[in-house]
Protein backbone atom coordinates (compact mmCIF):
# COMPACT_ATOMS: atom_id res chain seq x y z
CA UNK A 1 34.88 -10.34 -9.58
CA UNK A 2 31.85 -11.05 -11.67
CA UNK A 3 29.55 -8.34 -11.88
CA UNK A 4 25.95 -8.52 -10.26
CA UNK A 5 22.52 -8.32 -11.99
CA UNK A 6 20.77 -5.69 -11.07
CA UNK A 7 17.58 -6.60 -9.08
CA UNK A 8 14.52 -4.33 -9.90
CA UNK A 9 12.66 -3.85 -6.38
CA UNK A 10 9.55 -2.53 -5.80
CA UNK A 11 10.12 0.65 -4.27
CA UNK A 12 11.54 2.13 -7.25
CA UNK A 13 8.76 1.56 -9.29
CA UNK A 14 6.59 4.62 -10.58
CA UNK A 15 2.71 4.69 -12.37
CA UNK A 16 1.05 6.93 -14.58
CA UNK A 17 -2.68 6.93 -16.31
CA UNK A 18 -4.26 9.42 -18.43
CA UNK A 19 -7.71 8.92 -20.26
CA UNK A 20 -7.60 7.30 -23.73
CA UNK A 21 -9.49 7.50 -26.84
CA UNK A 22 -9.24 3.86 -28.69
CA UNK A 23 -9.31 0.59 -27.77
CA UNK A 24 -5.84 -0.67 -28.71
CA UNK A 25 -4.01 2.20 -28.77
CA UNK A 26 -1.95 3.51 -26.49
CA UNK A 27 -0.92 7.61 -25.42
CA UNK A 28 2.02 9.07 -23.98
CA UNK A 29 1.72 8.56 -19.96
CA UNK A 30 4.39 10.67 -19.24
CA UNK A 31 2.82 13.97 -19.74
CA UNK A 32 1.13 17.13 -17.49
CA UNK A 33 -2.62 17.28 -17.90
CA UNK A 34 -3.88 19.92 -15.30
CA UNK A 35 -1.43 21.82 -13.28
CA UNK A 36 -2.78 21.68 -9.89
CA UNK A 37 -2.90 17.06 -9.75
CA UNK A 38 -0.09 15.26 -8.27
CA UNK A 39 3.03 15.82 -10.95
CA UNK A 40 2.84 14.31 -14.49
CA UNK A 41 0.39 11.89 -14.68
CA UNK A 42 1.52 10.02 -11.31
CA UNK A 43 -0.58 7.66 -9.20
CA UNK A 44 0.74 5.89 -6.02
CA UNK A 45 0.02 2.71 -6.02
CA UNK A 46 0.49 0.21 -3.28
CA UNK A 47 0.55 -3.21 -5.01
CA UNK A 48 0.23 -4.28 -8.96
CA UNK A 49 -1.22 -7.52 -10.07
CA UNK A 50 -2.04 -7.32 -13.91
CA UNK A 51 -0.87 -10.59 -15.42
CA UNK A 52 -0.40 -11.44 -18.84
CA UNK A 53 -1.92 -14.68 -20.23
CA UNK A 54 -1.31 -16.32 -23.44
CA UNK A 55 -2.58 -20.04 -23.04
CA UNK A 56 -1.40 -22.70 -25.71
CA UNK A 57 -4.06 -24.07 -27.73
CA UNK A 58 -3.28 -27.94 -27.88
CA UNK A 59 -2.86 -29.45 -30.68
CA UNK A 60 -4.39 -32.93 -30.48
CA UNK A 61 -2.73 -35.21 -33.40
CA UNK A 62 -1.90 -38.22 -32.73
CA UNK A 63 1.08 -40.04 -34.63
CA UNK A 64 2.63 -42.90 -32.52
CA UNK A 65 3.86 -40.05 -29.68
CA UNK A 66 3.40 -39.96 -26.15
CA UNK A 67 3.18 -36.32 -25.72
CA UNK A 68 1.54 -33.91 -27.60
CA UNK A 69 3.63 -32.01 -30.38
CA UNK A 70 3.95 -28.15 -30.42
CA UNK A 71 0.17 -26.36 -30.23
CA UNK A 72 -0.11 -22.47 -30.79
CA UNK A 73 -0.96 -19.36 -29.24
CA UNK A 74 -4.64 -18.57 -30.36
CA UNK A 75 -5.60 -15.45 -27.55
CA UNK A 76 -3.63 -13.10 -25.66
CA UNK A 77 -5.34 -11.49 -22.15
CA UNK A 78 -4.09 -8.93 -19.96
CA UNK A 79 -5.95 -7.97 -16.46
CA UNK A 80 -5.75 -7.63 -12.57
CA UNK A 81 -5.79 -5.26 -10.54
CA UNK A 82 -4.09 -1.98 -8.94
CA UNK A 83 -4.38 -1.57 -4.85
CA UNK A 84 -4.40 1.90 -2.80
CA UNK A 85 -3.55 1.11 0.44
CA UNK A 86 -3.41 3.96 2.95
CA UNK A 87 -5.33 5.65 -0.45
CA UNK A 88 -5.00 9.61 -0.47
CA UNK A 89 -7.87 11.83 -1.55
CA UNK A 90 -6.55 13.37 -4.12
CA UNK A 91 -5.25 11.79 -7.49
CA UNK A 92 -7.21 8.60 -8.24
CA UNK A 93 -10.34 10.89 -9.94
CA UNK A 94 -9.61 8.80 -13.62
CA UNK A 95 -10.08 5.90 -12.02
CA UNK A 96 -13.22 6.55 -10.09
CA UNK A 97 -14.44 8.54 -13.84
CA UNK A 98 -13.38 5.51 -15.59
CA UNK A 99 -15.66 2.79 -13.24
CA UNK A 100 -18.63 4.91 -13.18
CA UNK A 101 -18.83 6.58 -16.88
CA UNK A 102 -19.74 10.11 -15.89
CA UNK A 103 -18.43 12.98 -13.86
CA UNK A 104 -20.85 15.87 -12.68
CA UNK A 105 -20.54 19.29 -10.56
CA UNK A 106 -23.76 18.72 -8.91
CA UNK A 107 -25.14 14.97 -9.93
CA UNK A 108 -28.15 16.74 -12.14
CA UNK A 109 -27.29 14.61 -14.75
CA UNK A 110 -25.22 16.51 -16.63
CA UNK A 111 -21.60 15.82 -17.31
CA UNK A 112 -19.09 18.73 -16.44
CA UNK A 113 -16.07 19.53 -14.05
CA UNK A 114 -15.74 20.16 -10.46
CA UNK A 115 -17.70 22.73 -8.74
CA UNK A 116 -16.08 25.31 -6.78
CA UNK A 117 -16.71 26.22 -3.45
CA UNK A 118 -17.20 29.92 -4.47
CA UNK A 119 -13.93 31.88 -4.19
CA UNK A 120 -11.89 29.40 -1.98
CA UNK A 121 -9.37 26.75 -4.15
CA UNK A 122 -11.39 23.73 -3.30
CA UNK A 123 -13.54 22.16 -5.59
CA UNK A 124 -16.30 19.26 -5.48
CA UNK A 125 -17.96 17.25 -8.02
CA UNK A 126 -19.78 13.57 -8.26
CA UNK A 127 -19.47 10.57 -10.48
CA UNK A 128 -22.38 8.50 -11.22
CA UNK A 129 -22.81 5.46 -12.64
CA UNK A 130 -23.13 5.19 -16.96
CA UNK A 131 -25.00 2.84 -18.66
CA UNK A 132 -23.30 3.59 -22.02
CA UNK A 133 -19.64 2.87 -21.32
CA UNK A 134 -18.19 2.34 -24.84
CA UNK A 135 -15.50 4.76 -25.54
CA UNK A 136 -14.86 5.46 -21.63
CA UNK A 137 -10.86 4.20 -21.17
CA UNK A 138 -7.45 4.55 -19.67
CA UNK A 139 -4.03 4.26 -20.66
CA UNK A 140 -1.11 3.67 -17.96
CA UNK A 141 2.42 2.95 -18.03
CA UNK A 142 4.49 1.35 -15.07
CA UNK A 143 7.88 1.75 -14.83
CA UNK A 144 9.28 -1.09 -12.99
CA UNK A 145 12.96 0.75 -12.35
CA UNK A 146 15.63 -1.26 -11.54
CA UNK A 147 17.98 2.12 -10.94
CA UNK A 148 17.01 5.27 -9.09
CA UNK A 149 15.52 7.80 -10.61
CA UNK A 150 18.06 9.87 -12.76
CA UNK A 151 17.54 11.26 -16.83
CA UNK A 152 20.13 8.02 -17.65
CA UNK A 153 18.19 5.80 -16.48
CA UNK A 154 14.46 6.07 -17.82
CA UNK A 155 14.99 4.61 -20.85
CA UNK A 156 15.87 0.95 -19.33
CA UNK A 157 13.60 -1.92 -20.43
CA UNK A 158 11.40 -1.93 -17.77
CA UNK A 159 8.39 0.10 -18.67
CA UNK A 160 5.61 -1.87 -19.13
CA UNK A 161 2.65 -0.12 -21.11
CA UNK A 162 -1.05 -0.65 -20.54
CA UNK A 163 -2.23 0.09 -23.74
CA UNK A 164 -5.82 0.71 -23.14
CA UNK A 165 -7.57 -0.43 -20.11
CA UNK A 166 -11.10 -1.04 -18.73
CA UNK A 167 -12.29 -0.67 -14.97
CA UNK A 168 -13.91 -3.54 -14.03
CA UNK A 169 -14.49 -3.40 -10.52
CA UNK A 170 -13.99 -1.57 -7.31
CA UNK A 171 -13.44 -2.92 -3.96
CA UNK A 172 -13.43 -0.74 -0.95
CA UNK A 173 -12.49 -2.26 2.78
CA UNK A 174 -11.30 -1.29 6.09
CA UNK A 175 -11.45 -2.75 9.46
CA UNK A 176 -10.66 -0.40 12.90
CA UNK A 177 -7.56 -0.23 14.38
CA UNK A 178 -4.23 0.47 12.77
CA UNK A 179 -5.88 -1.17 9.37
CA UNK A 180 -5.61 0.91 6.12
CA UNK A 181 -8.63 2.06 4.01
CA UNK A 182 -7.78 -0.20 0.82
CA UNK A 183 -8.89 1.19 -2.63
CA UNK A 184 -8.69 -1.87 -5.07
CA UNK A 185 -9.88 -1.22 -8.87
CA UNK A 186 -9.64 -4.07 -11.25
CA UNK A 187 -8.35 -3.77 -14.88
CA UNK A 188 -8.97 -5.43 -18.20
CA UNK A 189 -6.32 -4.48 -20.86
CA UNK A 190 -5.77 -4.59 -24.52
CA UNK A 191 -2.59 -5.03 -24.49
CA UNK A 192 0.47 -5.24 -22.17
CA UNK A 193 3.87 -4.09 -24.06
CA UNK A 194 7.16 -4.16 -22.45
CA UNK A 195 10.25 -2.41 -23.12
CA UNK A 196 11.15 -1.39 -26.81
CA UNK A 197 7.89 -3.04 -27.61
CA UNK A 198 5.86 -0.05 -26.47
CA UNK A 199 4.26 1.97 -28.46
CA UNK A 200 4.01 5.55 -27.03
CA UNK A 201 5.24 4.96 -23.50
CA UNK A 202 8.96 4.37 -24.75
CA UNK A 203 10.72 6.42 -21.35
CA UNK A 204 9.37 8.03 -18.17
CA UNK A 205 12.33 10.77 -18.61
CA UNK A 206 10.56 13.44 -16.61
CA UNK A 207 9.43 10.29 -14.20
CA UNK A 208 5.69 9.23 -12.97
CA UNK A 209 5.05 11.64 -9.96
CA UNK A 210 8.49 12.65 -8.93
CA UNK A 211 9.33 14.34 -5.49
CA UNK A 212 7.18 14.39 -2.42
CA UNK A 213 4.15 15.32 -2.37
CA UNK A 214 2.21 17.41 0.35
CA UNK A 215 -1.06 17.28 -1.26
CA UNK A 216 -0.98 13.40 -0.43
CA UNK A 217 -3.41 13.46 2.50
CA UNK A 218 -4.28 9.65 3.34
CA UNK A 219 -7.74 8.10 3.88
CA UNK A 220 -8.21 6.69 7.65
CA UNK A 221 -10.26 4.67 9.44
CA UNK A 222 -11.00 6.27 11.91
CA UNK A 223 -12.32 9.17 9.57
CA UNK A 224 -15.01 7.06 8.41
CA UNK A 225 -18.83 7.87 8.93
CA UNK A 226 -22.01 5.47 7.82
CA UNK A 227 -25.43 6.34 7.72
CA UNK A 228 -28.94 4.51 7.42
CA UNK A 229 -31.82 5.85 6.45
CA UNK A 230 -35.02 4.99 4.66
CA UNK A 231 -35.17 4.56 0.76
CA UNK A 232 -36.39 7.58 -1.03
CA UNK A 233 -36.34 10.16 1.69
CA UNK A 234 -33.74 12.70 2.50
CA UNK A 235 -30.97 12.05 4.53
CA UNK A 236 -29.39 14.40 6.47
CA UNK A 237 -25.77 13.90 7.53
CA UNK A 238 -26.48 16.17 10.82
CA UNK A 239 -29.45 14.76 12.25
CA UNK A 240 -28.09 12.57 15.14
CA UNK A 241 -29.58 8.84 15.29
CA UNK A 242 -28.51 8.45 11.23
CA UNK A 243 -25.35 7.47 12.07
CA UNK A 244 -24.62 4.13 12.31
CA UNK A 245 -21.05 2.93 15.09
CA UNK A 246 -19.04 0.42 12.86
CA UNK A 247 -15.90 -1.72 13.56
CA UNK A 248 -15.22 -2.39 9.61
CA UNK A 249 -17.04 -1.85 6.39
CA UNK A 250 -16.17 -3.58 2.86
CA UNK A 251 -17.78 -2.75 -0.87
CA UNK A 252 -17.70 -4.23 -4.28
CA UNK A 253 -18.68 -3.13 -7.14
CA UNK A 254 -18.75 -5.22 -10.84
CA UNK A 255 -19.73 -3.47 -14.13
CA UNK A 256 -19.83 -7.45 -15.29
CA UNK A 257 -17.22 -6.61 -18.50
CA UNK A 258 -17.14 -9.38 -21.44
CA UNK A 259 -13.65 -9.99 -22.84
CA UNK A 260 -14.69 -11.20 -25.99
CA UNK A 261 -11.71 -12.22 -28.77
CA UNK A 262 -12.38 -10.39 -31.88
CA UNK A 263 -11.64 -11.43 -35.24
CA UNK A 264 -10.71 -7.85 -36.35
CA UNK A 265 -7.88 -7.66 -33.48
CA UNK A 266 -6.69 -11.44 -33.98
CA UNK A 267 -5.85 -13.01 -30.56
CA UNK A 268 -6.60 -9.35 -28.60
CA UNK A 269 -9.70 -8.99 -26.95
CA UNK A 270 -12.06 -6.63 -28.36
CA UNK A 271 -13.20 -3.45 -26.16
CA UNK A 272 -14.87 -4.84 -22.90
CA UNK A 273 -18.70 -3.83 -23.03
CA UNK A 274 -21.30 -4.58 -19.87
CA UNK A 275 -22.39 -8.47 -20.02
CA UNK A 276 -24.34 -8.03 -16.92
CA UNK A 277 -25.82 -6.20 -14.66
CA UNK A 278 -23.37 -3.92 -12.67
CA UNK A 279 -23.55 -5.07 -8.96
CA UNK A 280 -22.57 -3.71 -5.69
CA UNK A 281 -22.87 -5.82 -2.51
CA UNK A 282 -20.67 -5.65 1.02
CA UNK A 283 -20.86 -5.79 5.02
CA UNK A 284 -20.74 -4.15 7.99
CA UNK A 285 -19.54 -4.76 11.41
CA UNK A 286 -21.02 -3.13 13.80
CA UNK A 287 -19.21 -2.33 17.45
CA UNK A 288 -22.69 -3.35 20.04
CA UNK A 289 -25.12 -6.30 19.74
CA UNK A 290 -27.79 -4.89 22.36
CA UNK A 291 -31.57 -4.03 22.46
CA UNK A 292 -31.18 -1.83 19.72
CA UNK A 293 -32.96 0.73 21.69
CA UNK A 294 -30.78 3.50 21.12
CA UNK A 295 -31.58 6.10 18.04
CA UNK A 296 -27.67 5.35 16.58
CA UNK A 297 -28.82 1.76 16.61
CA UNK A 298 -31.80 0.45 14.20
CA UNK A 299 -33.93 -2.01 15.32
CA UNK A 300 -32.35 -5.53 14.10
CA UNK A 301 -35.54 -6.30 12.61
CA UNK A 302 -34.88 -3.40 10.08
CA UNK A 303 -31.61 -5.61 8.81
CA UNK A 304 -33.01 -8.64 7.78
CA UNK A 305 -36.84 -9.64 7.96
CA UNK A 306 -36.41 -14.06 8.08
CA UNK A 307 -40.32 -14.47 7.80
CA UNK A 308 -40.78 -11.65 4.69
CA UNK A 309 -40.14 -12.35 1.21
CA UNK A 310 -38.12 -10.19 -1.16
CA UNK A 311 -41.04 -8.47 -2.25
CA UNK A 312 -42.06 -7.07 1.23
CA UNK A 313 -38.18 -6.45 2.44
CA UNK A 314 -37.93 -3.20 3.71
CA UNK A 315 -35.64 -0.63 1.37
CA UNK A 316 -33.03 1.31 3.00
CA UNK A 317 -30.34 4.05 1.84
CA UNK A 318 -26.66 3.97 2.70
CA UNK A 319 -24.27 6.65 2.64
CA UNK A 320 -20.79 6.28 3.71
CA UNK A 321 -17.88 9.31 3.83
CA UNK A 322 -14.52 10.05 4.48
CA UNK A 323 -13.75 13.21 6.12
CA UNK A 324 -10.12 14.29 6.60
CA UNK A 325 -8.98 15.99 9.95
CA UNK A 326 -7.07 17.59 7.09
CA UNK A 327 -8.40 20.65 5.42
CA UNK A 328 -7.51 22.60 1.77
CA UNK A 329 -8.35 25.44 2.78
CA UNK A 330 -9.65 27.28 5.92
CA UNK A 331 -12.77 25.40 6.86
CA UNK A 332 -12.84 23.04 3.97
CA UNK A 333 -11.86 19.40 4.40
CA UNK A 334 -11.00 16.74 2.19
CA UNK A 335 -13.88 14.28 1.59
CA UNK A 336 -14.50 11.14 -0.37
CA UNK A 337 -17.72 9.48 0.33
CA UNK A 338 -21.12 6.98 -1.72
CA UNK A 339 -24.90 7.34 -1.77
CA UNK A 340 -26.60 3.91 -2.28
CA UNK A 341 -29.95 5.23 -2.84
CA UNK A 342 -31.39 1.48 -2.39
CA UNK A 343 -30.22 -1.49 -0.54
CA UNK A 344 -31.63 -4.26 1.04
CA UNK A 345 -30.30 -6.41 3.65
CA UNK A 346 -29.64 -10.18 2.66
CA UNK A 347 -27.39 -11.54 5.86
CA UNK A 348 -26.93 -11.11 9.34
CA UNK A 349 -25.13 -12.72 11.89
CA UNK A 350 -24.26 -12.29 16.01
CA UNK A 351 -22.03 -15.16 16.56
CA UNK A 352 -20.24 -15.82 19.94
CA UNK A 353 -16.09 -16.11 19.45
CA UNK A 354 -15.30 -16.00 23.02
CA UNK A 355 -15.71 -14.61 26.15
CA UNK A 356 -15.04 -11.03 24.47
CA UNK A 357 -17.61 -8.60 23.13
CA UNK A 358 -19.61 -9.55 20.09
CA UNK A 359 -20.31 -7.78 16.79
CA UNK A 360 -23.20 -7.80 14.76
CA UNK A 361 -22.46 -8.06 11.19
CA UNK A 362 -24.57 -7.06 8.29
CA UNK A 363 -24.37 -8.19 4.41
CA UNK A 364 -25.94 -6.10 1.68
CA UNK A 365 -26.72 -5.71 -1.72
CA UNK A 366 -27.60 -2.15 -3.21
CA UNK A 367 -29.92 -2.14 -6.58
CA UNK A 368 -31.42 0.78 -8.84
CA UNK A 369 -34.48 2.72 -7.00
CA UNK A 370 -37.57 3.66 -8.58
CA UNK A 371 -37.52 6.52 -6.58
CA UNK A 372 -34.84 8.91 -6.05
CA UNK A 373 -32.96 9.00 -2.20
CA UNK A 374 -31.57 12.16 -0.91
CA UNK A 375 -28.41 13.36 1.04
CA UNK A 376 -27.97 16.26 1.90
CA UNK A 377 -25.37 18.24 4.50
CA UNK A 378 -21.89 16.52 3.62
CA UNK A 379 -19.61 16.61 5.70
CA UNK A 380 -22.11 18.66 8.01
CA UNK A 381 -24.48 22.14 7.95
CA UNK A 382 -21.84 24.19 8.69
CA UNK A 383 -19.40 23.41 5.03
CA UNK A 384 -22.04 21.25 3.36
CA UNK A 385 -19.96 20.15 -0.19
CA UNK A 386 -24.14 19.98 -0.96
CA UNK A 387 -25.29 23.13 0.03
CA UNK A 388 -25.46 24.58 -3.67
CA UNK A 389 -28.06 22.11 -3.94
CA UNK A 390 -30.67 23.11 -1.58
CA UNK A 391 -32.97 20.15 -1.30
CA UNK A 392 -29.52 17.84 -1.16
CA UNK A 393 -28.18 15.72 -4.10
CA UNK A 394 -31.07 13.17 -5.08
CA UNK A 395 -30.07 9.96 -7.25
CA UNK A 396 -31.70 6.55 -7.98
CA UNK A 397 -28.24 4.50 -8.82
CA UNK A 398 -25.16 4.67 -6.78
CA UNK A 399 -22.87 7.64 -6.66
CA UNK A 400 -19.62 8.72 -5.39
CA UNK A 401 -18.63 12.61 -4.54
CA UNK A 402 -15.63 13.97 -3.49
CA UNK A 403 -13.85 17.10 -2.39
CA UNK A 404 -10.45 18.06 -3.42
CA UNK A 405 -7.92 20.31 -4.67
CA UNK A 406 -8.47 19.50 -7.95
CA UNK A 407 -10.09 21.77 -10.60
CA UNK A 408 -10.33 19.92 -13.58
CA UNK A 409 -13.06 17.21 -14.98
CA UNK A 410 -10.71 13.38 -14.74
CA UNK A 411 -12.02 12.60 -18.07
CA UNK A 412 -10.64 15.41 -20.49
CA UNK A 413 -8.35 14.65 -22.53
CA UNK A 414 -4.76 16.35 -22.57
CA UNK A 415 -4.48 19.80 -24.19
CA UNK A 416 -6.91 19.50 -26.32
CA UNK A 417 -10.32 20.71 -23.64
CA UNK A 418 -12.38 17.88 -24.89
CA UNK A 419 -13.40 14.87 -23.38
CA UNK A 420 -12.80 11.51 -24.90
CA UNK A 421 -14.85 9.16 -27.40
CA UNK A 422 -18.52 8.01 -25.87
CA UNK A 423 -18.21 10.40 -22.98
């Protein structure tokens, strides 16, 4: 009997990432950086959709033929994107680091790692978004394993090595129900190498994330909270009537990358750099189209203003978290959560579907403030992740925070304590 090929299959397949340091080149994936993240380098992806491009340019002679003879290869591209669905709290901190530019323990402006909350093993911190982002990159390998998971087996051809990678753009969405939260970050690569063609990513012999983990506490819907308030005050996470009741909530975010061919790397793209503004835009459904008389529910006219102009909109603030029902520690949750200091409301519709309830959905877009917004009390009074801070954290550009079991700044390099180039 002829023997079978061996079908690779997606549950097999294991990712790593660690921060790089140039554009091009590629590090060793398969590597501890800080003792207490998910093993080795591992991230758990959901879906992978990074696609390799290499179009023919045509060659356009014409010599009594009816097709065209044999063109060339003048540019090689590599990017797409990685999906969390069902995404945990703890693990994807490079990637967050790596979208936004800049990690900080209290969003003061100055980079450093997580802060503890004093002597308990829990830790906070906040990444906020970079102008400068040259020198701010990842490296990942995927090892797309046809066997399962023994020491003979990591060396089979196929690994597939990210050289050096960009994030692009984020995506966050959810919709009630038995939905996932879905974490989507989109790449833009140097390179792609496969097999023996990689260059430091060669094996996975101590394998991406082995084992099960029990720090892998998932992101729900239902653990979701969103809160309005007015742009440049403080917003505190307590007071009731910020809270806003939602069915489903989606945001984007761009940083608006070039991929520009450079004559120094030959048909490789040279290292992305901003080409536009960064933008961040989304929606919101919420559960009850009524008079809007209740303090939970803002007057409509607060959402979109038909007769002003965009000059005499009316700013608001948005702040969104996840809190898990699971803790860390005694007392002390896991939380991932934004602040978009300014945002103005650019959509809105009630429409009628059927006889059944309807929802009132909102479309936004969220901009730089000239003055600072404030939130303050996350998750609540009692455990604030804030409370070092006491007037709340205060930002005019977008940030994320977090709170984890993780102790060590996501964009420090391995071993050596430093951070990488630009950052």
């Amino acid at each position: 009997m002829a023997s079978k090929d061996t079908i690779a299959v997606g549950h097999n397949v294991r990712a790593g990432l660690r921060i790089a340091t140039t554009w091009g080149t590629a590090i060793d994936c398969d590597a501890a950086e800080h003792a207490n993240e998910l093993n080795w380098e591992g991230i758990r992806i959901s879906s992978e959709s990074v696609n390799i491009s290499a179009p023919v340019l045509e060659n356009p002679s014409i010599s009594n033929n009816a097709m065209q003879f044999v063109g060339s290869g003048a540019e090689k591209r590599a990017e797409g994107s990685i999906t969390f669905a069902g995404p945990y709290y703890q693990g994807m901190e490079r990637l967050f680091a790596l979208l936004m530019g800049e990690h900080e323990d209290d969003a003061d402006g100055t980079a450093a790692a997580p802060q503890r909350r004093g002597t308990k093993s829990c830790w906070y911190g906040f990444f906020r978004l970079r102008n400068d982002m040259e020198g701010i990159m990842g490296s990942m390998a995927i090892h797309k394993d046809i066997n399962i998971g023994s020491a003979a087996d990591q060396t089979d051809s196929t690994m597939w090595e990210y050289e050096t990678f960009k994030v692009d753009t984020f995506n966050l969405s959810w919709a009630g129900g038995n939905s996932p939260v879905t974490f989507e970050f989109g790449l833009v690569c140097s390179d792609i190498n496969i097999a023996d063609q990689t260059d430091a990513n060669t094996d996975d012999a101590t394998e991406f994330a082995p084992g099960y983990e029990t720090n892998l506490v998932l992101i729900r819907p239902n653990e979701f909270k969103l809160y309005l308030g007015n742009q440049g005050d403080t917003l505190n996470t307590d007071t009731a009537g910020n809270e806003i009741d939602v069915l489903s909530f989606n945001m984007s975010m761009s940083r608006g990358y070039d991929r520009n061919i450079s004559s120094s790397l030959g048909h490789l793209i040279d290292e992305p750099a901003p080409a536009a503004f960064t933008t961040v835009t989304g929606s919101f459904s919420m559960n009850k189209y009524n008079t809007a008389t209740a303090a939970s529910d803002p007057q409509f006219d607060q959402y979109f203003d038909s007769t002003g102009t965009v000059v005499n909109k009316t700013e608001k603030m948005l702040v969104g978290e996840f809190v898990s029902k699971s803790v860390i520690t005694t007392s002390m949750p896991y939380v991932w959560g934004f602040m978009l200091p300014s945002v103005m409301f650019e959509s809105m519709d009630a429409n009628v579907a059927g006889p059944g309830r309807i929802a009132f959905n909102v479309g936004f877009r969220a901009f730089e403030a000239a003055t600072a917004s404030i939130v303050s009390n996350v998750p609540n009074s009692t455990i604030g992740m804030m409370s070092n801070v006491a007037a709340g954290i205060s930002s005019t550009t977008p940030i994320f925070f977090y709170q984890s079991g993780a102790d060590a700044d996501p964009l420090v390099l391995q071993a050596t304590g430093a951070r990488g180039t630009g950052v």
